[in-house]
Amino acid sequence: MKIKYFIMIFFCLLFIFACTERKIYLPEAQPEKEGQIPKKEEKVEDEKYSQKEEFSATQMSELIRKIQDEIKDIHFDFDKYEIRQEDIPTLKKVASLLQKYKNLKVIIEGHCDERGTNEYNFALGQKRANSAKQYLITLGVLPSKIEIISYGEEKPLCTEHNESCWQKNRRAHFVFIEEGK
């Protein structure tokens, strides 16, 4: 009788652990290092664009263009949507910018390579964009400042049929816009 209960509990636990979703890497409390979000008392990188100051349309357009050029895509491994260690500095920079500029918002686009069905790649692109969003939220960004969209395999950067090209297409791309637009 005890063996039956033990076996039932074992299989229940096995089922629970086998059915859990993949976890997104969450940042651990670490000492400040180069490339992390600056402390509030540190000097602001670009004093011309103070968070309290209202922007003219030209200034906002210039700021968005500058940020768009500075922030690069983050990339994912094949068939994965977990944030990679080498992409954490980019996400921290995005979080810093969204916290610094109150009128700034980001759209995170999830992209995939051409392998897999359209439906599968659309869902994977959504998971990739959502992973980036959740990471930004853990860094203190308000969810209302982040939108996500999946393009699946529909907007490739590279159209060759090889691994180096596919790696470029497995990405999350950040599009910055003025909030309220």
Tab-separated table of N, CA and C in Angstrom:
chain	number	residue	atom	x	y	z
A	1	MET	N	0.817	-1.183	0.000
A	1	MET	CA	0.000	0.000	0.000
A	1	MET	C	0.870	1.261	0.000
A	2	LYS	N	1.925	1.288	0.850
A	2	LYS	CA	2.823	2.436	0.910
A	2	LYS	C	3.545	2.623	-0.418
A	3	ILE	N	3.871	1.546	-1.068
A	3	ILE	CA	4.573	1.622	-2.355
A	3	ILE	C	3.675	2.270	-3.408
A	4	LYS	N	2.384	1.933	-3.399
A	4	LYS	CA	1.456	2.539	-4.357
A	4	LYS	C	1.389	4.049	-4.162
A	5	TYR	N	1.308	4.506	-2.900
A	5	TYR	CA	1.273	5.934	-2.626
A	5	TYR	C	2.576	6.601	-3.062
A	6	PHE	N	3.678	5.953	-2.774
A	6	PHE	CA	4.979	6.483	-3.174
A	6	PHE	C	5.059	6.619	-4.694
A	7	ILE	N	4.622	5.603	-5.406
A	7	ILE	CA	4.664	5.637	-6.875
A	7	ILE	C	3.737	6.722	-7.399
A	8	MET	N	2.547	6.862	-6.836
A	8	MET	CA	1.608	7.902	-7.286
A	8	MET	C	2.199	9.289	-7.035
A	9	ILE	N	2.787	9.517	-5.883
A	9	ILE	CA	3.395	10.814	-5.577
A	9	ILE	C	4.566	11.079	-6.508
A	10	PHE	N	5.373	10.074	-6.754
A	10	PHE	CA	6.512	10.220	-7.657
A	10	PHE	C	6.057	10.655	-9.049
A	11	PHE	N	5.045	9.984	-9.604
A	11	PHE	CA	4.568	10.330	-10.943
A	11	PHE	C	3.871	11.683	-10.972
A	12	CYS	N	3.188	12.046	-9.910
A	12	CYS	CA	2.574	13.376	-9.844
A	12	CYS	C	3.650	14.461	-9.875
A	13	LEU	N	4.693	14.282	-9.075
A	13	LEU	CA	5.791	15.254	-9.075
A	13	LEU	C	6.503	15.290	-10.417
A	14	LEU	N	6.713	14.133	-10.996
A	14	LEU	CA	7.346	14.065	-12.308
A	14	LEU	C	6.511	14.816	-13.338
A	15	PHE	N	5.208	14.628	-13.309
A	15	PHE	CA	4.306	15.302	-14.232
A	15	PHE	C	4.346	16.816	-14.033
A	16	ILE	N	4.336	17.257	-12.783
A	16	ILE	CA	4.356	18.687	-12.492
A	16	ILE	C	5.641	19.318	-13.015
A	17	PHE	N	6.787	18.703	-12.751
A	17	PHE	CA	8.056	19.268	-13.200
A	17	PHE	C	8.232	19.174	-14.712
A	18	ALA	N	7.687	18.165	-15.324
A	18	ALA	CA	7.818	18.009	-16.773
A	18	ALA	C	6.953	19.004	-17.523
A	19	CYS	N	5.873	19.460	-16.926
A	19	CYS	CA	4.934	20.352	-17.606
A	19	CYS	C	5.159	21.830	-17.319
A	20	THR	N	6.132	22.160	-16.506
A	20	THR	CA	6.365	23.573	-16.220
A	20	THR	C	7.007	24.241	-17.417
A	21	GLU	N	6.704	25.537	-17.592
A	21	GLU	CA	7.274	26.283	-18.703
A	21	GLU	C	8.734	26.593	-18.443
A	22	ARG	N	9.436	26.949	-19.521
A	22	ARG	CA	10.828	27.369	-19.377
A	22	ARG	C	10.853	28.675	-18.610
A	23	LYS	N	11.888	28.859	-17.816
A	23	LYS	CA	11.993	30.073	-17.028
A	23	LYS	C	12.820	31.100	-17.772
A	24	ILE	N	12.458	32.343	-17.576
A	24	ILE	CA	13.195	33.466	-18.135
A	24	ILE	C	14.266	33.842	-17.126
A	25	TYR	N	15.461	34.116	-17.598
A	25	TYR	CA	16.541	34.510	-16.707
A	25	TYR	C	16.185	35.851	-16.077
A	26	LEU	N	16.195	35.901	-14.759
A	26	LEU	CA	15.928	37.134	-14.042
A	26	LEU	C	17.235	37.653	-13.454
A	27	PRO	N	17.385	38.965	-13.454
A	27	PRO	CA	18.644	39.516	-12.952
A	27	PRO	C	18.777	39.301	-11.455
A	28	GLU	N	19.987	38.982	-11.040
A	28	GLU	CA	20.278	38.834	-9.628
A	28	GLU	C	20.894	40.132	-9.140
A	29	ALA	N	20.770	40.387	-7.874
A	29	ALA	CA	21.383	41.583	-7.313
A	29	ALA	C	22.895	41.403	-7.381
A	30	GLN	N	23.528	42.273	-8.133
A	30	GLN	CA	24.970	42.216	-8.297
A	30	GLN	C	25.524	43.614	-8.093
A	31	PRO	N	26.789	43.709	-7.736
A	31	PRO	CA	27.380	45.036	-7.611
A	31	PRO	C	27.376	45.736	-8.964
A	32	GLU	N	27.321	47.054	-8.926
A	32	GLU	CA	27.313	47.833	-10.157
A	32	GLU	C	28.568	47.556	-10.984
A	33	LYS	N	28.381	47.311	-12.246
A	33	LYS	CA	29.480	47.093	-13.181
A	33	LYS	C	29.270	48.022	-14.363
A	34	GLU	N	30.284	48.167	-15.169
A	34	GLU	CA	30.174	48.979	-16.367
A	34	GLU	C	29.088	48.413	-17.264
A	35	GLY	N	28.247	49.278	-17.812
A	35	GLY	CA	27.189	48.848	-18.713
A	35	GLY	C	25.857	48.629	-18.018
A	36	GLN	N	25.811	48.719	-16.689
A	36	GLN	CA	24.547	48.548	-15.987
A	36	GLN	C	23.825	49.886	-15.898
A	37	ILE	N	22.600	49.831	-15.425
A	37	ILE	CA	21.804	51.043	-15.289
A	37	ILE	C	22.503	51.982	-14.316
A	38	PRO	N	22.679	53.245	-14.720
A	38	PRO	CA	23.378	54.167	-13.829
A	38	PRO	C	22.564	54.462	-12.577
A	39	LYS	N	23.265	54.707	-11.475
A	39	LYS	CA	22.598	55.100	-10.241
A	39	LYS	C	22.019	56.490	-10.441
A	40	LYS	N	20.990	56.808	-9.667
A	40	LYS	CA	20.313	58.090	-9.837
A	40	LYS	C	21.228	59.270	-9.552
A	41	GLU	N	22.188	59.107	-8.652
A	41	GLU	CA	23.048	60.232	-8.321
A	41	GLU	C	24.157	60.451	-9.355
A	42	GLU	N	24.338	59.498	-10.299
A	42	GLU	CA	25.355	59.681	-11.322
A	42	GLU	C	24.914	60.758	-12.306
A	43	LYS	N	25.872	61.386	-12.950
A	43	LYS	CA	25.591	62.429	-13.914
A	43	LYS	C	24.878	61.821	-15.119
A	44	VAL	N	23.833	62.485	-15.569
A	44	VAL	CA	23.077	62.021	-16.725
A	44	VAL	C	23.944	62.172	-17.967
A	45	GLU	N	23.923	61.129	-18.828
A	45	GLU	CA	24.774	61.091	-20.020
A	45	GLU	C	24.506	62.264	-20.952
A	46	ASP	N	23.238	62.616	-21.153
A	46	ASP	CA	22.891	63.650	-22.106
A	46	ASP	C	21.990	64.664	-21.412
A	47	GLU	N	22.603	65.686	-20.794
A	47	GLU	CA	21.839	66.653	-20.019
A	47	GLU	C	20.901	67.479	-20.885
A	48	LYS	N	21.116	67.512	-22.175
A	48	LYS	CA	20.280	68.281	-23.084
A	48	LYS	C	18.832	67.801	-23.023
A	49	TYR	N	18.631	66.495	-22.742
A	49	TYR	CA	17.295	65.919	-22.713
A	49	TYR	C	16.940	65.507	-21.295
A	50	SER	N	16.639	66.466	-20.478
A	50	SER	CA	16.266	66.171	-19.098
A	50	SER	C	14.887	65.548	-19.056
A	51	GLN	N	14.660	64.666	-18.102
A	51	GLN	CA	13.385	63.964	-18.000
A	51	GLN	C	12.250	64.944	-17.687
A	52	LYS	N	12.514	66.013	-16.989
A	52	LYS	CA	11.479	66.959	-16.591
A	52	LYS	C	11.123	67.929	-17.710
A	53	GLU	N	11.972	68.053	-18.676
A	53	GLU	CA	11.807	69.010	-19.751
A	53	GLU	C	10.853	68.458	-20.813
A	54	GLU	N	10.022	69.343	-21.344
A	54	GLU	CA	9.148	68.964	-22.455
A	54	GLU	C	9.934	69.117	-23.755
A	55	PHE	N	9.682	68.231	-24.702
A	55	PHE	CA	10.417	68.247	-25.957
A	55	PHE	C	9.574	68.868	-27.058
A	56	SER	N	10.245	69.558	-27.944
A	56	SER	CA	9.579	69.962	-29.180
A	56	SER	C	9.528	68.726	-30.067
A	57	ALA	N	8.722	68.765	-31.107
A	57	ALA	CA	8.619	67.620	-32.016
A	57	ALA	C	9.979	67.310	-32.629
A	58	THR	N	10.743	68.337	-32.962
A	58	THR	CA	12.063	68.143	-33.562
A	58	THR	C	13.027	67.506	-32.574
A	59	GLN	N	13.012	67.969	-31.330
A	59	GLN	CA	13.900	67.400	-30.315
A	59	GLN	C	13.550	65.940	-30.045
A	60	MET	N	12.257	65.650	-29.956
A	60	MET	CA	11.830	64.274	-29.698
A	60	MET	C	12.228	63.379	-30.862
A	61	SER	N	12.038	63.851	-32.059
A	61	SER	CA	12.418	63.092	-33.249
A	61	SER	C	13.921	62.828	-33.266
A	62	GLU	N	14.702	63.839	-32.917
A	62	GLU	CA	16.162	63.707	-32.861
A	62	GLU	C	16.570	62.701	-31.778
A	63	LEU	N	15.932	62.778	-30.614
A	63	LEU	CA	16.226	61.862	-29.520
A	63	LEU	C	15.923	60.423	-29.922
A	64	ILE	N	14.755	60.206	-30.521
A	64	ILE	CA	14.365	58.855	-30.931
A	64	ILE	C	15.322	58.315	-31.982
A	65	ARG	N	15.713	59.135	-32.935
A	65	ARG	CA	16.662	58.696	-33.976
A	65	ARG	C	18.000	58.313	-33.355
A	66	LYS	N	18.464	59.111	-32.390
A	66	LYS	CA	19.734	58.830	-31.710
A	66	LYS	C	19.652	57.511	-30.937
A	67	ILE	N	18.567	57.326	-30.204
A	67	ILE	CA	18.388	56.104	-29.420
A	67	ILE	C	18.264	54.896	-30.338
A	68	GLN	N	17.498	55.039	-31.415
A	68	GLN	CA	17.291	53.934	-32.355
A	68	GLN	C	18.618	53.468	-32.963
A	69	ASP	N	19.508	54.415	-33.241
A	69	ASP	CA	20.828	54.067	-33.782
A	69	ASP	C	21.703	53.381	-32.727
A	70	GLU	N	21.525	53.769	-31.483
A	70	GLU	CA	22.371	53.261	-30.398
A	70	GLU	C	21.977	51.857	-29.936
A	71	ILE	N	20.691	51.569	-29.873
A	71	ILE	CA	20.209	50.292	-29.330
A	71	ILE	C	20.171	49.244	-30.437
A	72	LYS	N	20.888	48.184	-30.229
A	72	LYS	CA	20.951	47.085	-31.198
A	72	LYS	C	19.968	45.982	-30.824
A	73	ASP	N	19.709	45.095	-31.753
A	73	ASP	CA	18.831	43.953	-31.509
A	73	ASP	C	19.474	43.003	-30.507
A	74	ILE	N	18.627	42.251	-29.817
A	74	ILE	CA	19.136	41.131	-29.030
A	74	ILE	C	18.815	39.868	-29.817
A	75	HIS	N	19.592	38.818	-29.622
A	75	HIS	CA	19.441	37.599	-30.421
A	75	HIS	C	19.138	36.394	-29.542
A	76	PHE	N	18.623	35.362	-30.186
A	76	PHE	CA	18.195	34.156	-29.480
A	76	PHE	C	18.801	32.933	-30.145
A	77	ASP	N	18.934	31.889	-29.359
A	77	ASP	CA	19.397	30.616	-29.887
A	77	ASP	C	18.253	29.957	-30.656
A	78	PHE	N	18.596	28.963	-31.470
A	78	PHE	CA	17.608	28.251	-32.274
A	78	PHE	C	16.511	27.664	-31.393
A	79	ASP	N	15.269	27.945	-31.738
A	79	ASP	CA	14.089	27.393	-31.069
A	79	ASP	C	14.025	27.775	-29.586
A	80	LYS	N	14.611	28.907	-29.216
A	80	LYS	CA	14.641	29.353	-27.811
A	80	LYS	C	14.096	30.775	-27.710
A	81	TYR	N	13.677	31.119	-26.496
A	81	TYR	CA	13.248	32.485	-26.238
A	81	TYR	C	13.793	33.017	-24.913
A	82	GLU	N	14.796	32.334	-24.369
A	82	GLU	CA	15.429	32.794	-23.148
A	82	GLU	C	16.419	33.910	-23.477
A	83	ILE	N	16.500	34.884	-22.565
A	83	ILE	CA	17.433	35.991	-22.721
A	83	ILE	C	18.853	35.470	-22.499
A	84	ARG	N	19.752	35.814	-23.423
A	84	ARG	CA	21.142	35.378	-23.305
A	84	ARG	C	21.946	36.398	-22.491
A	85	GLN	N	22.982	35.906	-21.817
A	85	GLN	CA	23.818	36.762	-20.974
A	85	GLN	C	24.382	37.957	-21.746
A	86	GLU	N	24.808	37.728	-22.973
A	86	GLU	CA	25.440	38.808	-23.733
A	86	GLU	C	24.458	39.904	-24.146
A	87	ASP	N	23.149	39.652	-24.000
A	87	ASP	CA	22.142	40.651	-24.365
A	87	ASP	C	21.631	41.453	-23.175
A	88	ILE	N	22.044	41.085	-21.983
A	88	ILE	CA	21.583	41.785	-20.780
A	88	ILE	C	22.000	43.259	-20.773
A	89	PRO	N	23.232	43.623	-21.158
A	89	PRO	CA	23.573	45.053	-21.182
A	89	PRO	C	22.659	45.874	-22.101
A	90	THR	N	22.264	45.314	-23.221
A	90	THR	CA	21.350	46.028	-24.123
A	90	THR	C	20.010	46.259	-23.434
A	91	LEU	N	19.486	45.235	-22.785
A	91	LEU	CA	18.207	45.375	-22.098
A	91	LEU	C	18.305	46.376	-20.947
A	92	LYS	N	19.425	46.393	-20.260
A	92	LYS	CA	19.611	47.369	-19.184
A	92	LYS	C	19.662	48.784	-19.734
A	93	LYS	N	20.260	48.957	-20.880
A	93	LYS	CA	20.312	50.280	-21.521
A	93	LYS	C	18.906	50.714	-21.938
A	94	VAL	N	18.119	49.792	-22.503
A	94	VAL	CA	16.735	50.102	-22.886
A	94	VAL	C	15.939	50.515	-21.646
A	95	ALA	N	16.090	49.763	-20.568
A	95	ALA	CA	15.371	50.080	-19.326
A	95	ALA	C	15.765	51.462	-18.815
A	96	SER	N	17.045	51.748	-18.847
A	96	SER	CA	17.537	53.043	-18.388
A	96	SER	C	16.919	54.182	-19.195
A	97	LEU	N	16.865	54.018	-20.500
A	97	LEU	CA	16.298	55.054	-21.367
A	97	LEU	C	14.805	55.239	-21.117
A	98	LEU	N	14.075	54.142	-20.961
A	98	LEU	CA	12.635	54.238	-20.726
A	98	LEU	C	12.326	54.871	-19.373
A	99	GLN	N	13.198	54.671	-18.401
A	99	GLN	CA	13.003	55.279	-17.092
A	99	GLN	C	13.432	56.743	-17.095
A	100	LYS	N	14.395	57.068	-17.920
A	100	LYS	CA	14.938	58.424	-17.978
A	100	LYS	C	14.000	59.380	-18.712
A	101	TYR	N	13.406	58.933	-19.808
A	101	TYR	CA	12.574	59.797	-20.644
A	101	TYR	C	11.107	59.412	-20.495
A	102	LYS	N	10.346	60.266	-19.816
A	102	LYS	CA	8.953	59.926	-19.493
A	102	LYS	C	8.066	59.810	-20.729
A	103	ASN	N	8.399	60.471	-21.817
A	103	ASN	CA	7.564	60.427	-23.019
A	103	ASN	C	7.982	59.339	-23.998
A	104	LEU	N	8.909	58.506	-23.617
A	104	LEU	CA	9.423	57.474	-24.504
A	104	LEU	C	8.751	56.141	-24.221
A	105	LYS	N	8.461	55.419	-25.297
A	105	LYS	CA	7.820	54.106	-25.221
A	105	LYS	C	8.557	53.200	-26.207
A	106	VAL	N	8.469	51.881	-26.010
A	106	VAL	CA	9.146	50.959	-26.921
A	106	VAL	C	8.177	49.891	-27.409
A	107	ILE	N	8.335	49.541	-28.662
A	107	ILE	CA	7.644	48.384	-29.236
A	107	ILE	C	8.726	47.328	-29.459
A	108	ILE	N	8.550	46.166	-28.871
A	108	ILE	CA	9.515	45.085	-29.042
A	108	ILE	C	8.959	44.137	-30.096
A	109	GLU	N	9.705	43.985	-31.183
A	109	GLU	CA	9.309	43.098	-32.273
A	109	GLU	C	10.034	41.767	-32.131
A	110	GLY	N	9.276	40.672	-32.121
A	110	GLY	CA	9.866	39.343	-32.064
A	110	GLY	C	9.992	38.776	-33.473
A	111	HIS	N	11.185	38.261	-33.806
A	111	HIS	CA	11.464	37.727	-35.146
A	111	HIS	C	12.063	36.320	-35.049
A	112	CYS	N	11.904	35.550	-36.117
A	112	CYS	CA	12.417	34.177	-36.186
A	112	CYS	C	13.117	33.953	-37.527
A	113	ASP	N	13.833	32.841	-37.610
A	113	ASP	CA	14.384	32.461	-38.912
A	113	ASP	C	13.286	31.732	-39.696
A	114	GLU	N	13.590	31.326	-40.904
A	114	GLU	CA	12.584	30.761	-41.810
A	114	GLU	C	12.193	29.321	-41.513
A	115	ARG	N	12.933	28.657	-40.631
A	115	ARG	CA	12.636	27.254	-40.350
A	115	ARG	C	11.415	27.151	-39.447
A	116	GLY	N	10.560	26.191	-39.685
A	116	GLY	CA	9.335	26.017	-38.911
A	116	GLY	C	8.147	26.586	-39.663
A	117	THR	N	6.964	26.249	-39.189
A	117	THR	CA	5.747	26.741	-39.846
A	117	THR	C	5.536	28.206	-39.502
A	118	ASN	N	4.715	28.876	-40.286
A	118	ASN	CA	4.391	30.275	-40.015
A	118	ASN	C	3.769	30.430	-38.622
A	119	GLU	N	2.868	29.531	-38.279
A	119	GLU	CA	2.182	29.607	-36.986
A	119	GLU	C	3.172	29.422	-35.833
A	120	TYR	N	4.052	28.433	-35.973
A	120	TYR	CA	5.036	28.174	-34.930
A	120	TYR	C	5.954	29.382	-34.759
A	121	ASN	N	6.433	29.934	-35.863
A	121	ASN	CA	7.351	31.069	-35.795
A	121	ASN	C	6.666	32.325	-35.260
A	122	PHE	N	5.402	32.502	-35.581
A	122	PHE	CA	4.670	33.631	-35.028
A	122	PHE	C	4.604	33.513	-33.500
A	123	ALA	N	4.278	32.318	-33.002
A	123	ALA	CA	4.202	32.091	-31.550
A	123	ALA	C	5.578	32.255	-30.903
A	124	LEU	N	6.629	31.751	-31.543
A	124	LEU	CA	7.982	31.880	-31.001
A	124	LEU	C	8.415	33.349	-30.978
A	125	GLY	N	8.097	34.089	-32.025
A	125	GLY	CA	8.405	35.523	-32.043
A	125	GLY	C	7.705	36.258	-30.917
A	126	GLN	N	6.474	35.863	-30.628
A	126	GLN	CA	5.711	36.455	-29.527
A	126	GLN	C	6.385	36.155	-28.185
A	127	LYS	N	6.852	34.923	-28.023
A	127	LYS	CA	7.537	34.544	-26.778
A	127	LYS	C	8.847	35.308	-26.625
A	128	ARG	N	9.560	35.505	-27.719
A	128	ARG	CA	10.823	36.255	-27.660
A	128	ARG	C	10.579	37.698	-27.260
A	129	ALA	N	9.593	38.332	-27.882
A	129	ALA	CA	9.271	39.715	-27.527
A	129	ALA	C	8.807	39.798	-26.074
A	130	ASN	N	8.012	38.838	-25.650
A	130	ASN	CA	7.513	38.836	-24.277
A	130	ASN	C	8.637	38.602	-23.270
A	131	SER	N	9.617	37.763	-23.600
A	131	SER	CA	10.768	37.559	-22.707
A	131	SER	C	11.505	38.871	-22.483
A	132	ALA	N	11.720	39.608	-23.559
A	132	ALA	CA	12.398	40.901	-23.438
A	132	ALA	C	11.546	41.864	-22.600
A	133	LYS	N	10.244	41.862	-22.824
A	133	LYS	CA	9.342	42.730	-22.054
A	133	LYS	C	9.408	42.376	-20.571
A	134	GLN	N	9.307	41.101	-20.251
A	134	GLN	CA	9.321	40.681	-18.849
A	134	GLN	C	10.648	41.041	-18.183
A	135	TYR	N	11.736	40.928	-18.917
A	135	TYR	CA	13.034	41.293	-18.363
A	135	TYR	C	13.073	42.789	-18.056
A	136	LEU	N	12.555	43.605	-18.973
A	136	LEU	CA	12.527	45.048	-18.744
A	136	LEU	C	11.666	45.391	-17.524
A	137	ILE	N	10.573	44.682	-17.354
A	137	ILE	CA	9.708	44.909	-16.196
A	137	ILE	C	10.451	44.587	-14.900
A	138	THR	N	11.256	43.499	-14.909
A	138	THR	CA	12.031	43.169	-13.701
A	138	THR	C	13.077	44.237	-13.399
A	139	LEU	N	13.448	45.013	-14.417
A	139	LEU	CA	14.401	46.104	-14.211
A	139	LEU	C	13.707	47.399	-13.796
A	140	GLY	N	12.381	47.362	-13.648
A	140	GLY	CA	11.655	48.529	-13.141
A	140	GLY	C	10.913	49.343	-14.181
A	141	VAL	N	10.851	48.887	-15.408
A	141	VAL	CA	10.116	49.620	-16.445
A	141	VAL	C	8.623	49.340	-16.276
A	142	LEU	N	7.822	50.380	-16.404
A	142	LEU	CA	6.371	50.206	-16.316
A	142	LEU	C	5.866	49.420	-17.522
A	143	PRO	N	5.006	48.432	-17.318
A	143	PRO	CA	4.470	47.649	-18.446
A	143	PRO	C	3.747	48.514	-19.487
A	144	SER	N	3.187	49.641	-19.053
A	144	SER	CA	2.474	50.517	-19.991
A	144	SER	C	3.410	51.200	-20.996
A	145	LYS	N	4.716	51.164	-20.737
A	145	LYS	CA	5.686	51.773	-21.650
A	145	LYS	C	6.221	50.777	-22.682
A	146	ILE	N	5.679	49.544	-22.659
A	146	ILE	CA	6.193	48.485	-23.533
A	146	ILE	C	5.045	47.828	-24.285
A	147	GLU	N	5.179	47.730	-25.594
A	147	GLU	CA	4.252	46.951	-26.411
A	147	GLU	C	5.065	45.862	-27.102
A	148	ILE	N	4.412	44.752	-27.418
A	148	ILE	CA	5.111	43.695	-28.148
A	148	ILE	C	4.313	43.315	-29.380
A	149	ILE	N	5.044	42.822	-30.371
A	149	ILE	CA	4.438	42.335	-31.606
A	149	ILE	C	5.339	41.240	-32.163
A	150	SER	N	4.743	40.263	-32.807
A	150	SER	CA	5.530	39.203	-33.431
A	150	SER	C	5.385	39.294	-34.941
A	151	TYR	N	6.508	39.212	-35.613
A	151	TYR	CA	6.506	39.129	-37.066
A	151	TYR	C	6.887	37.729	-37.541
A	152	GLY	N	7.212	36.840	-36.592
A	152	GLY	CA	7.596	35.488	-36.981
A	152	GLY	C	8.757	35.540	-37.950
A	153	GLU	N	8.570	34.893	-39.108
A	153	GLU	CA	9.628	34.862	-40.122
A	153	GLU	C	9.379	35.863	-41.253
A	154	GLU	N	8.392	36.734	-41.096
A	154	GLU	CA	7.935	37.603	-42.182
A	154	GLU	C	8.857	38.762	-42.539
A	155	LYS	N	9.723	39.205	-41.644
A	155	LYS	CA	10.594	40.358	-41.916
A	155	LYS	C	12.048	39.995	-41.628
A	156	PRO	N	12.641	39.139	-42.457
A	156	PRO	CA	14.034	38.738	-42.198
A	156	PRO	C	15.024	39.860	-42.512
A	157	LEU	N	16.113	39.908	-41.745
A	157	LEU	CA	17.214	40.822	-42.059
A	157	LEU	C	18.077	40.241	-43.169
A	158	CYS	N	18.180	38.916	-43.179
A	158	CYS	CA	19.049	38.213	-44.111
A	158	CYS	C	18.225	37.125	-44.795
A	159	THR	N	18.425	36.948	-46.085
A	159	THR	CA	17.598	35.984	-46.823
A	159	THR	C	18.367	34.764	-47.322
A	160	GLU	N	19.641	34.650	-46.964
A	160	GLU	CA	20.399	33.460	-47.354
A	160	GLU	C	19.931	32.266	-46.527
A	161	HIS	N	20.241	31.079	-46.984
A	161	HIS	CA	19.797	29.864	-46.304
A	161	HIS	C	20.981	29.178	-45.624
A	162	ASN	N	21.518	29.829	-44.566
A	162	ASN	CA	22.618	29.248	-43.799
A	162	ASN	C	22.527	29.709	-42.349
A	163	GLU	N	23.285	29.060	-41.487
A	163	GLU	CA	23.183	29.310	-40.046
A	163	GLU	C	23.530	30.742	-39.672
A	164	SER	N	24.551	31.324	-40.289
A	164	SER	CA	24.924	32.686	-39.893
A	164	SER	C	23.808	33.672	-40.248
A	165	CYS	N	23.129	33.431	-41.331
A	165	CYS	CA	22.001	34.276	-41.720
A	165	CYS	C	20.813	34.044	-40.782
A	166	TRP	N	20.523	32.796	-40.494
A	166	TRP	CA	19.403	32.481	-39.609
A	166	TRP	C	19.607	33.101	-38.223
A	167	GLN	N	20.862	33.108	-37.741
A	167	GLN	CA	21.147	33.695	-36.433
A	167	GLN	C	20.781	35.183	-36.406
A	168	LYS	N	21.035	35.889	-37.490
A	168	LYS	CA	20.692	37.311	-37.557
A	168	LYS	C	19.188	37.532	-37.482
A	169	ASN	N	18.423	36.575	-37.965
A	169	ASN	CA	16.963	36.717	-37.999
A	169	ASN	C	16.283	36.329	-36.688
A	170	ARG	N	16.971	35.597	-35.827
A	170	ARG	CA	16.391	35.194	-34.532
A	170	ARG	C	16.661	36.321	-33.542
A	171	ARG	N	15.738	37.278	-33.472
A	171	ARG	CA	16.037	38.496	-32.732
A	171	ARG	C	14.778	39.141	-32.151
A	172	ALA	N	15.036	40.077	-31.246
A	172	ALA	CA	14.022	41.025	-30.789
A	172	ALA	C	14.555	42.397	-31.168
A	173	HIS	N	13.734	43.156	-31.857
A	173	HIS	CA	14.114	44.483	-32.341
A	173	HIS	C	13.324	45.525	-31.551
A	174	PHE	N	13.976	46.618	-31.191
A	174	PHE	CA	13.351	47.667	-30.383
A	174	PHE	C	13.045	48.883	-31.246
A	175	VAL	N	11.783	49.291	-31.236
A	175	VAL	CA	11.354	50.479	-31.972
A	175	VAL	C	10.857	51.490	-30.930
A	176	PHE	N	11.509	52.622	-30.870
A	176	PHE	CA	11.161	53.646	-29.884
A	176	PHE	C	10.203	54.640	-30.504
A	177	ILE	N	9.190	55.005	-29.719
A	177	ILE	CA	8.195	55.983	-30.180
A	177	ILE	C	7.890	56.942	-29.032
A	178	GLU	N	7.257	58.034	-29.394
A	178	GLU	CA	6.817	58.972	-28.379
A	178	GLU	C	5.513	58.447	-27.789
A	179	GLU	N	5.414	58.467	-26.472
A	179	GLU	CA	4.208	57.969	-25.816
A	179	GLU	C	3.022	58.822	-26.223
A	180	GLY	N	1.912	58.171	-26.494
A	180	GLY	CA	0.721	58.870	-26.941
A	180	GLY	C	0.606	58.945	-28.450
A	181	LYS	N	1.558	58.403	-29.164
A	181	LYS	CA	1.513	58.435	-30.636
A	181	LYS	C	1.206	57.063	-31.172
